Amino acid sequence: MSGPAVDLEIRGRVLTDDGVVLRRVAVSGGRVVTLESLSGLAPTVAHDAGTVVVELADDEVLLPGLVDTHVHVNEPGRTAWEGFATATRAAAAGGVTTLLDMPLNSIPATTDVGALEVKRAAAEGAVAVDVGFWGGAVPASLGHLAALHAAGAFGFKCFLLDSGVPEFPALSTDQLHAAMTEIAAFDGLLLVHAEDPDVIAAHAVPHTTRYAEFLASRPPEAEVRAVETVLAAARATGCRTHVVHLSAADALPALAAARADGVRVTVETCPHYLTLAAEDVADGWTPAKCCPPVRGAANADRLWQGLVDGVIDVVVSDHSPATADLKLLGTGDFGAAWGGIASLQLGLPLVWTAARARGVALEDVVRWMSTGPADLVGLADRGRVAVGARADLVVLAPEEELVVDVARLRHRNPVSPYDGARLRGVVRRTYLAGRPVTDDTTAGRLVRREETP
């Protein structure tokens, strides 16, 4: 036998570039070193007394760990909403092995290098999976974004309208152009919350318990107009641009046309836009409030088609939790309740359940939730089961059913619109760099953009 001694060998069905195939996966030093057919031949890597051998059950399949590039951890400052320990344990329980933390709603917001270091200090030694950080593009940070980029931020998030928290103000159209010009100079990436402030202001409903009224207050036109603004700026500046949490399928034609013209734009959507429907949101059911909102079932069908067609690139959680009191569960006021969906642990079974019902393959789900997000942020050493890749791995039982019990989810506050939902796809084990993640694991690393191979 030749090659390095292995720490872990997993045998069974593995999702690879060739589909789901029987393979022997050998791990050494936290990376996959061989990926061999289970043909009865002797392995080409050396085993010793310390090698852990795992035989997958017949109903299990080995996947690459998911990469969730849109997570609001909120620590420090709003740690009562969520924290690094709870968020990363929820991530691991859901098969997410790398997450990127948004620059809000923590205090301070991650809009300068000092705030980034505060965020890293809060996370150090507390994380169960790998964590990276986005920077923020706000009016005060313009002209200083290169320093955040050099400090390892993966890119920059901005809003075109009120973000909901005072420490993270929006950019005007002129400021958006300035940010894109600055970021394009070092070939960074700008993430945009694309809703038009004028359209939103014209349809505002401060208080309502009726979901139909709340939905009408954030019409598709708001996203379409904002996306057009973003595309025009991206076209003019050449900036790499990513539209976050697309809800309105009406924006897909403009995005597809811009990409065909060479505009450097990518798009994400989220499990809630693919699996929830406005027709099913009861009046007063504020756990389902998010901005932009959950729209109708026909809109969700078009988002699915956007994924299949490649106009939408990735599916990420936009895990945006808050304390139960901020959801105003007692009054059911959609206008005043915090807008955000807590779903970090549930993304894989949510999307897989819906995909399976539509005849969409598990391979596609993994591309949207693992390989695609990893590639989006330059983490080419993860998001796939391949020789040389990090051994961030998930054992999934794709046909096993689960019923969501919000009290047993690992994120901090027991609020979720999915409580009681019956799903398929149970994550049985998660490995980070070849080691199993448990409730006591704090082996996650803080990753920086410059560390990317």
Steps between C-alpha positions, in 0.01 A plus 500: 500500500610856434395849593431662834361321803133585536308629800155416367359276231133513400354231276165511325295716270671833432382799301785590265539673163390166353176498698420269791745211478651238728834627621766469767587849628831525686582805711840609628587827668149632455488450123380231261807314375337222298160437346494142379246257365373240745600215275656271755853613420736587782505872581797698369546680832649364819288420804625482854348441840370856511302486177126539552298303245134591445267281297201700383158341538311408185271801540784751546695710253815704562480863387737795518423730790270786410638853467252761622614846396210694653472465878428768760672390819447838679781458755620723660239761580185302431614164630157444655377462143772251400862422579794316350467195725131444431510596133790273414348205684178551309707517183678173574173327587371606159808390307653848462876489552589855389294813556561866423373750753322812378630840619172581673316464745791484742629804685737628380403432141792360299567818304868552585802292592463569872144366500612194305757423767235542772285249313787254467581531870139418587507189282847372590483164677119488490420365155411144404547559126715731290393866496592785270383860497349747258576870530245777473475774239329793670547873431770535768703206370526622141861575413619250761375170357841389375620476861216260589579299188866480600399393850330191358135598462346293221314795350257774590128516574290809435136604516312726263239576767472507879671188636290491815790588731637853539870406498477366143361780277415457135687623195347748258524427127802728473663330798429160343695609192783627721514172694501296179776712349711459812441125525559439130849650538608199707255254339299453816139387532201717593183345642181705463169488682297609200170665589421849373443748785256718306277208407505373858418847636206534262348171619584515872261340749628575852265262679295205381426145605390408148770332299348613171542862607859446608577322172352790303725739694810343339392433142712325235549840337726600790741216425479539123577871509785453747650217296491725193686768699760247611548359151549846352767579757670163454500547125656847535768406753583136421460411867433140594150518649278254683127549558404354836176321595313547174129461563331648192523275196404801288863611526637185335476615134705814566761297689523239224535768232769685692700185550471418130644846433800425719396686815673330794193426709402197706177433687386312809164399634404336828313192624203705620438644154510149353297313761253747654213666313300812577179300463602297806609787726223556750411845620708585806754223430804724544760218514465508120574873468812584302609777265464461208193293578389146426291528184248273331538138392518595131790732579678215681455282191677765293785522752547124472513538124757776545717256692460228239580749223808629683380857539500452878838367609472399864260431787600632843309536824495874578474375858379819668376411848373719780353455844140386512377833634630680188282275285195639682345155519231632732369772270592357161587844364682442171580868465687528828639147551867425431544369147715192483478121465696267728583193292874433516458141618219416258619623160607162363185302589277793398650537155549127446137424595371755250755403234417131533130573450590688181724228362816702563807292584696510824805589291333826399414585860862447602621715211272785611573469872862384516710517184344821370533705818857375550591607150321833540733604781815332370506205741590253228639248750154417634150443370591171328618150585823483302867422548669802656177650631444560869332205666194701600242228455137421579329165536142544381212254509307656210182295537467513879221724623513752782243723662640838597481574873605859544590438864768251393669716236846620598467869419452725801132598490223244437325690222460360148222486242585134445390373842307177439604468134553145371819481296731245341875489539657439840858608567644214705863614529709801408878497465720808508848439356439129546394516864143452621324809629329452836317735735829562678707570189669838469745402228367737236748744346461867420572517129625805311474580135876506454527143632305371202714266283 
